[in-house]
Amino acid sequence: MNRDTAKKAGAIFRKIRRQRQISTQQLAAGLLSVSSINKFENGHAKLSFTILAELSRRMNLRPDYFFQEIYKQEGSVYTIFLNKIKPIYESNDLPTLKKIAQKKALEVPHNPDFDLIGQLVTLFSLIKGIDQQYSVDTKMIEKIASHLLAIEYWDPFEISLFNNCLILFTSVMIKNLLKEILYSLDGVEASDRILSLLCNAADIFYRRKDYEAARKIMLKCETLFSDQTKLMIRFKLTFMKNLLSSSRKQAVIDNNKLIESLRMIGSNNLASSYEVYMRKYDFPEKLSNTPKKS
C-alpha cells in the first residue's frame, strides 16, 4: 500500500466499523491493543495485512472489500498520474513522454518517494514500448521489483504498477512476482485486475518465445475465472490459449473466429491488434500436453 493510500485507510476503516456498530474494544480483544486501532484510524500507525484481515473478519467484512473501498472513495496519486499521461501515450507523443520522464528522473534524488519512482518506471515502460532502443535506469527497475517482492498484500496500486511495467522486467523477475501474487490469493477469488495482469504476462512470455511459461499462466487463468470476469479479459485469454495450442492451423482458424466476433460487437481496434499480433510474432513449435516441471 503506498503512503497516500495508507493515510486514508484508517479513516475509511473507522467509517465502516461505526456503520457496523462495532467498538474498538470488541475488535481488539485478544489480538492487539485498543490504542493500536485508534492510532491506525487516526492515521498515526499502520497495521499489517494479517492483522487487518483478522479485524475485517471480526467485522464480517472481506479484506478485499476494505481495500476496494479505499480506492473507490479516493483516487490514488498513481491513478491520477496514469490518467494524465494516457492521452500523451495514445497519441504516440514520444518527445513529451521523454521530457516528462527526464523531469521526474531529476526529482528522484531529492524526493525518493516510491510513488515517484513508480511513475518514472511506468514512463520508462511506455517509452520502451514505442522506442525499443530507449535506455532505462535498471536500478529504478530493481527498486520496483524489490518492493513488489516484499509486500504482503497486492492492492490495486501494486498490481497496476506491475502490469504497466511488465515489459521492463526480466522473465525471472516476472515468474517470481507472479508466484507471490498467486500465493497471496490463497483460495480467494482473483479480481479482474489480476486476471488482466496474468494475461499480459502470458503475452510477454509469448513474445519472448517462452511458450511453456505462457502456457502455464493460461492454464492457471482458467482456474481463476468467475462469472463476473470482464468480457475483454476472456477474449484475451481465449486468444492467447489458441496461440498456445498444438496446431498452428487450428489456432489461426479459432482466432480468426474470435476476431470476427470482436468486430461484430464493435471492438474493431482490439480485433485489428490481434490480426497484427499473429502476423508479427512467431507461432510456437508443437507443445506437449503436459507442462514441463520448472
PDB file of N, CA, C and O in Angstrom, residues 99-142:
ATOM      1  N   LYS A  99      10.309  13.834 -22.169  1.00  0.00           N
ATOM      2  CA  LYS A  99      10.508  15.068 -21.412  1.00  0.00           C
ATOM      3  C   LYS A  99       9.988  14.922 -19.987  1.00  0.00           C
ATOM      4  O   LYS A  99      10.640  15.344 -19.017  1.00  0.00           O
ATOM      5  N   ILE A 100       8.813  14.301 -19.841  1.00  0.00           N
ATOM      6  CA  ILE A 100       8.236  14.071 -18.508  1.00  0.00           C
ATOM      7  C   ILE A 100       9.119  13.118 -17.706  1.00  0.00           C
ATOM      8  O   ILE A 100       9.367  13.324 -16.514  1.00  0.00           O
ATOM      9  N   ALA A 101       9.613  12.062 -18.376  1.00  0.00           N
ATOM     10  CA  ALA A 101      10.488  11.086 -17.705  1.00  0.00           C
ATOM     11  C   ALA A 101      11.779  11.750 -17.238  1.00  0.00           C
ATOM     12  O   ALA A 101      12.262  11.498 -16.122  1.00  0.00           O
ATOM     13  N   GLN A 102      12.336  12.601 -18.078  1.00  0.00           N
ATOM     14  CA  GLN A 102      13.577  13.304 -17.718  1.00  0.00           C
ATOM     15  C   GLN A 102      13.368  14.201 -16.504  1.00  0.00           C
ATOM     16  O   GLN A 102      14.209  14.251 -15.598  1.00  0.00           O
ATOM     17  N   LYS A 103      12.242  14.874 -16.463  1.00  0.00           N
ATOM     18  CA  LYS A 103      11.928  15.761 -15.343  1.00  0.00           C
ATOM     19  C   LYS A 103      11.784  14.973 -14.044  1.00  0.00           C
ATOM     20  O   LYS A 103      12.317  15.361 -12.996  1.00  0.00           O
ATOM     21  N   LYS A 104      11.067  13.841 -14.108  1.00  0.00           N
ATOM     22  CA  LYS A 104      10.863  13.024 -12.908  1.00  0.00           C
ATOM     23  C   LYS A 104      12.178  12.385 -12.460  1.00  0.00           C
ATOM     24  O   LYS A 104      12.408  12.197 -11.259  1.00  0.00           O
ATOM     25  N   ALA A 105      13.037  12.021 -13.406  1.00  0.00           N
ATOM     26  CA  ALA A 105      14.335  11.430 -13.055  1.00  0.00           C
ATOM     27  C   ALA A 105      15.192  12.423 -12.273  1.00  0.00           C
ATOM     28  O   ALA A 105      15.958  12.025 -11.380  1.00  0.00           O
ATOM     29  N   LEU A 106      15.054  13.702 -12.573  1.00  0.00           N
ATOM     30  CA  LEU A 106      15.797  14.727 -11.847  1.00  0.00           C
ATOM     31  C   LEU A 106      15.231  14.950 -10.455  1.00  0.00           C
ATOM     32  O   LEU A 106      15.943  15.395  -9.545  1.00  0.00           O
ATOM     33  N   GLU A 107      13.947  14.635 -10.250  1.00  0.00           N
ATOM     34  CA  GLU A 107      13.300  14.820  -8.953  1.00  0.00           C
ATOM     35  C   GLU A 107      13.637  13.700  -7.971  1.00  0.00           C
ATOM     36  O   GLU A 107      13.668  13.923  -6.753  1.00  0.00           O
ATOM     37  N   VAL A 108      13.870  12.486  -8.487  1.00  0.00           N
ATOM     38  CA  VAL A 108      14.048  11.307  -7.634  1.00  0.00           C
ATOM     39  C   VAL A 108      15.164  11.466  -6.582  1.00  0.00           C
ATOM     40  O   VAL A 108      14.959  11.119  -5.412  1.00  0.00           O
ATOM     41  N   PRO A 109      16.350  11.977  -6.948  1.00  0.00           N
ATOM     42  CA  PRO A 109      17.406  12.102  -5.926  1.00  0.00           C
ATOM     43  C   PRO A 109      17.009  13.005  -4.760  1.00  0.00           C
ATOM     44  O   PRO A 109      17.492  12.822  -3.638  1.00  0.00           O
ATOM     45  N   HIS A 110      16.130  13.961  -5.003  1.00  0.00           N
ATOM     46  CA  HIS A 110      15.707  14.889  -3.963  1.00  0.00           C
ATOM     47  C   HIS A 110      14.418  14.443  -3.273  1.00  0.00           C
ATOM     48  O   HIS A 110      14.092  14.915  -2.182  1.00  0.00           O
ATOM     49  N   ASN A 111      13.699  13.520  -3.919  1.00  0.00           N
ATOM     50  CA  ASN A 111      12.425  13.043  -3.373  1.00  0.00           C
ATOM     51  C   ASN A 111      12.265  11.554  -3.695  1.00  0.00           C
ATOM     52  O   ASN A 111      11.542  11.183  -4.618  1.00  0.00           O
ATOM     53  N   PRO A 112      12.991  10.681  -2.951  1.00  0.00           N
ATOM     54  CA  PRO A 112      12.990   9.248  -3.258  1.00  0.00           C
ATOM     55  C   PRO A 112      11.711   8.537  -2.815  1.00  0.00           C
ATOM     56  O   PRO A 112      11.744   7.432  -2.290  1.00  0.00           O
ATOM     57  N   ASP A 113      10.561   9.190  -3.000  1.00  0.00           N
ATOM     58  CA  ASP A 113       9.280   8.594  -2.636  1.00  0.00           C
ATOM     59  C   ASP A 113       8.933   7.480  -3.619  1.00  0.00           C
ATOM     60  O   ASP A 113       9.158   7.625  -4.832  1.00  0.00           O
ATOM     61  N   PHE A 114       8.371   6.387  -3.124  1.00  0.00           N
ATOM     62  CA  PHE A 114       8.105   5.253  -4.002  1.00  0.00           C
ATOM     63  C   PHE A 114       7.085   5.589  -5.089  1.00  0.00           C
ATOM     64  O   PHE A 114       7.153   5.061  -6.193  1.00  0.00           O
ATOM     65  N   ASP A 115       6.121   6.453  -4.782  1.00  0.00           N
ATOM     66  CA  ASP A 115       5.155   6.875  -5.797  1.00  0.00           C
ATOM     67  C   ASP A 115       5.865   7.476  -7.004  1.00  0.00           C
ATOM     68  O   ASP A 115       5.531   7.180  -8.155  1.00  0.00           O
ATOM     69  N   LEU A 116       6.844   8.330  -6.744  1.00  0.00           N
ATOM     70  CA  LEU A 116       7.579   8.998  -7.819  1.00  0.00           C
ATOM     71  C   LEU A 116       8.392   7.992  -8.626  1.00  0.00           C
ATOM     72  O   LEU A 116       8.428   8.050  -9.863  1.00  0.00           O
ATOM     73  N   ILE A 117       9.043   7.056  -7.930  1.00  0.00           N
ATOM     74  CA  ILE A 117       9.822   6.020  -8.630  1.00  0.00           C
ATOM     75  C   ILE A 117       8.900   5.168  -9.502  1.00  0.00           C
ATOM     76  O   ILE A 117       9.234   4.828 -10.637  1.00  0.00           O
ATOM     77  N   GLY A 118       7.712   4.834  -8.965  1.00  0.00           N
ATOM     78  CA  GLY A 118       6.747   4.057  -9.738  1.00  0.00           C
ATOM     79  C   GLY A 118       6.312   4.772 -10.996  1.00  0.00           C
ATOM     80  O   GLY A 118       6.183   4.170 -12.073  1.00  0.00           O
ATOM     81  N   GLN A 119       6.090   6.075 -10.893  1.00  0.00           N
ATOM     82  CA  GLN A 119       5.704   6.863 -12.059  1.00  0.00           C
ATOM     83  C   GLN A 119       6.825   6.894 -13.095  1.00  0.00           C
ATOM     84  O   GLN A 119       6.578   6.776 -14.298  1.00  0.00           O
ATOM     85  N   LEU A 120       8.062   7.058 -12.614  1.00  0.00           N
ATOM     86  CA  LEU A 120       9.202   7.117 -13.513  1.00  0.00           C
ATOM     87  C   LEU A 120       9.372   5.808 -14.283  1.00  0.00           C
ATOM     88  O   LEU A 120       9.553   5.809 -15.505  1.00  0.00           O
ATOM     89  N   VAL A 121       9.296   4.684 -13.571  1.00  0.00           N
ATOM     90  CA  VAL A 121       9.476   3.385 -14.228  1.00  0.00           C
ATOM     91  C   VAL A 121       8.319   3.102 -15.187  1.00  0.00           C
ATOM     92  O   VAL A 121       8.512   2.494 -16.245  1.00  0.00           O
ATOM     93  N   THR A 122       7.124   3.547 -14.848  1.00  0.00           N
ATOM     94  CA  THR A 122       5.997   3.401 -15.765  1.00  0.00           C
ATOM     95  C   THR A 122       6.264   4.166 -17.054  1.00  0.00           C
ATOM     96  O   THR A 122       5.972   3.676 -18.158  1.00  0.00           O
ATOM     97  N   LEU A 123       6.816   5.357 -16.937  1.00  0.00           N
ATOM     98  CA  LEU A 123       7.174   6.138 -18.129  1.00  0.00           C
ATOM     99  C   LEU A 123       8.238   5.411 -18.947  1.00  0.00           C
ATOM    100  O   LEU A 123       8.165   5.373 -20.180  1.00  0.00           O
ATOM    101  N   PHE A 124       9.227   4.819 -18.261  1.00  0.00           N
ATOM    102  CA  PHE A 124      10.238   4.020 -18.957  1.00  0.00           C
ATOM    103  C   PHE A 124       9.566   2.934 -19.803  1.00  0.00           C
ATOM    104  O   PHE A 124       9.914   2.713 -20.963  1.00  0.00           O
ATOM    105  N   SER A 125       8.594   2.254 -19.194  1.00  0.00           N
ATOM    106  CA  SER A 125       7.911   1.150 -19.868  1.00  0.00           C
ATOM    107  C   SER A 125       7.141   1.636 -21.090  1.00  0.00           C
ATOM    108  O   SER A 125       7.203   1.019 -22.167  1.00  0.00           O
ATOM    109  N   LEU A 126       6.413   2.734 -20.942  1.00  0.00           N
ATOM    110  CA  LEU A 126       5.631   3.266 -22.052  1.00  0.00           C
ATOM    111  C   LEU A 126       6.537   3.710 -23.202  1.00  0.00           C
ATOM    112  O   LEU A 126       6.239   3.461 -24.378  1.00  0.00           O
ATOM    113  N   ILE A 127       7.631   4.365 -22.848  1.00  0.00           N
ATOM    114  CA  ILE A 127       8.571   4.831 -23.880  1.00  0.00           C
ATOM    115  C   ILE A 127       9.223   3.639 -24.573  1.00  0.00           C
ATOM    116  O   ILE A 127       9.372   3.610 -25.800  1.00  0.00           O
ATOM    117  N   LYS A 128       9.602   2.644 -23.767  1.00  0.00           N
ATOM    118  CA  LYS A 128      10.246   1.444 -24.321  1.00  0.00           C
ATOM    119  C   LYS A 128       9.313   0.720 -25.287  1.00  0.00           C
ATOM    120  O   LYS A 128       9.752   0.116 -26.263  1.00  0.00           O
ATOM    121  N   GLY A 129       8.001   0.776 -25.004  1.00  0.00           N
ATOM    122  CA  GLY A 129       7.038   0.144 -25.897  1.00  0.00           C
ATOM    123  C   GLY A 129       6.974   0.801 -27.253  1.00  0.00           C
ATOM    124  O   GLY A 129       6.626   0.163 -28.261  1.00  0.00           O
ATOM    125  N   ILE A 130       7.332   2.085 -27.318  1.00  0.00           N
ATOM    126  CA  ILE A 130       7.336   2.814 -28.588  1.00  0.00           C
ATOM    127  C   ILE A 130       8.724   2.814 -29.215  1.00  0.00           C
ATOM    128  O   ILE A 130       8.879   2.621 -30.421  1.00  0.00           O
ATOM    129  N   ASP A 131       9.737   3.024 -28.372  1.00  0.00           N
ATOM    130  CA  ASP A 131      11.125   3.098 -28.828  1.00  0.00           C
ATOM    131  C   ASP A 131      11.945   2.039 -28.104  1.00  0.00           C
ATOM    132  O   ASP A 131      12.384   2.235 -26.981  1.00  0.00           O
ATOM    133  N   GLN A 132      12.152   0.904 -28.748  1.00  0.00           N
ATOM    134  CA  GLN A 132      12.838  -0.224 -28.110  1.00  0.00           C
ATOM    135  C   GLN A 132      14.313   0.070 -27.829  1.00  0.00           C
ATOM    136  O   GLN A 132      14.942  -0.633 -27.044  1.00  0.00           O
ATOM    137  N   GLN A 133      14.868   1.084 -28.453  1.00  0.00           N
ATOM    138  CA  GLN A 133      16.272   1.431 -28.243  1.00  0.00           C
ATOM    139  C   GLN A 133      16.468   2.363 -27.038  1.00  0.00           C
ATOM    140  O   GLN A 133      17.589   2.673 -26.671  1.00  0.00           O
ATOM    141  N   TYR A 134      15.371   2.775 -26.445  1.00  0.00           N
ATOM    142  CA  TYR A 134      15.438   3.718 -25.324  1.00  0.00           C
ATOM    143  C   TYR A 134      16.147   3.069 -24.138  1.00  0.00           C
ATOM    144  O   TYR A 134      15.842   1.955 -23.733  1.00  0.00           O
ATOM    145  N   SER A 135      17.121   3.783 -23.573  1.00  0.00           N
ATOM    146  CA  SER A 135      17.897   3.264 -22.450  1.00  0.00           C
ATOM    147  C   SER A 135      17.232   3.637 -21.127  1.00  0.00           C
ATOM    148  O   SER A 135      16.860   4.798 -20.915  1.00  0.00           O
ATOM    149  N   VAL A 136      17.057   2.644 -20.247  1.00  0.00           N
ATOM    150  CA  VAL A 136      16.382   2.885 -18.973  1.00  0.00           C
ATOM    151  C   VAL A 136      17.340   2.654 -17.806  1.00  0.00           C
ATOM    152  O   VAL A 136      18.345   1.959 -17.937  1.00  0.00           O
ATOM    153  N   ASP A 137      17.001   3.231 -16.675  1.00  0.00           N
ATOM    154  CA  ASP A 137      17.803   3.088 -15.457  1.00  0.00           C
ATOM    155  C   ASP A 137      17.426   1.777 -14.769  1.00  0.00           C
ATOM    156  O   ASP A 137      16.366   1.659 -14.155  1.00  0.00           O
ATOM    157  N   THR A 138      18.282   0.777 -14.879  1.00  0.00           N
ATOM    158  CA  THR A 138      17.971  -0.546 -14.328  1.00  0.00           C
ATOM    159  C   THR A 138      17.861  -0.532 -12.804  1.00  0.00           C
ATOM    160  O   THR A 138      17.162  -1.366 -12.223  1.00  0.00           O
ATOM    161  N   LYS A 139      18.519   0.422 -12.141  1.00  0.00           N
ATOM    162  CA  LYS A 139      18.431   0.498 -10.678  1.00  0.00           C
ATOM    163  C   LYS A 139      17.001   0.816 -10.237  1.00  0.00           C
ATOM    164  O   LYS A 139      16.531   0.307  -9.222  1.00  0.00           O
ATOM    165  N   MET A 140      16.323   1.665 -11.010  1.00  0.00           N
ATOM    166  CA  MET A 140      14.940   2.002 -10.691  1.00  0.00           C
ATOM    167  C   MET A 140      14.038   0.780 -10.850  1.00  0.00           C
ATOM    168  O   MET A 140      13.129   0.550 -10.054  1.00  0.00           O
ATOM    169  N   ILE A 141      14.293  -0.005 -11.889  1.00  0.00           N
ATOM    170  CA  ILE A 141      13.503  -1.219 -12.138  1.00  0.00           C
ATOM    171  C   ILE A 141      13.704  -2.208 -11.000  1.00  0.00           C
ATOM    172  O   ILE A 141      12.757  -2.838 -10.515  1.00  0.00           O
ATOM    173  N   GLU A 142      14.953  -2.350 -10.552  1.00  0.00           N
ATOM    174  CA  GLU A 142      15.252  -3.263  -9.449  1.00  0.00           C
ATOM    175  C   GLU A 142      14.574  -2.819  -8.150  1.00  0.00           C
ATOM    176  O   GLU A 142      14.146  -3.650  -7.349  1.00  0.00           O
TER     177      GLU A 142
END
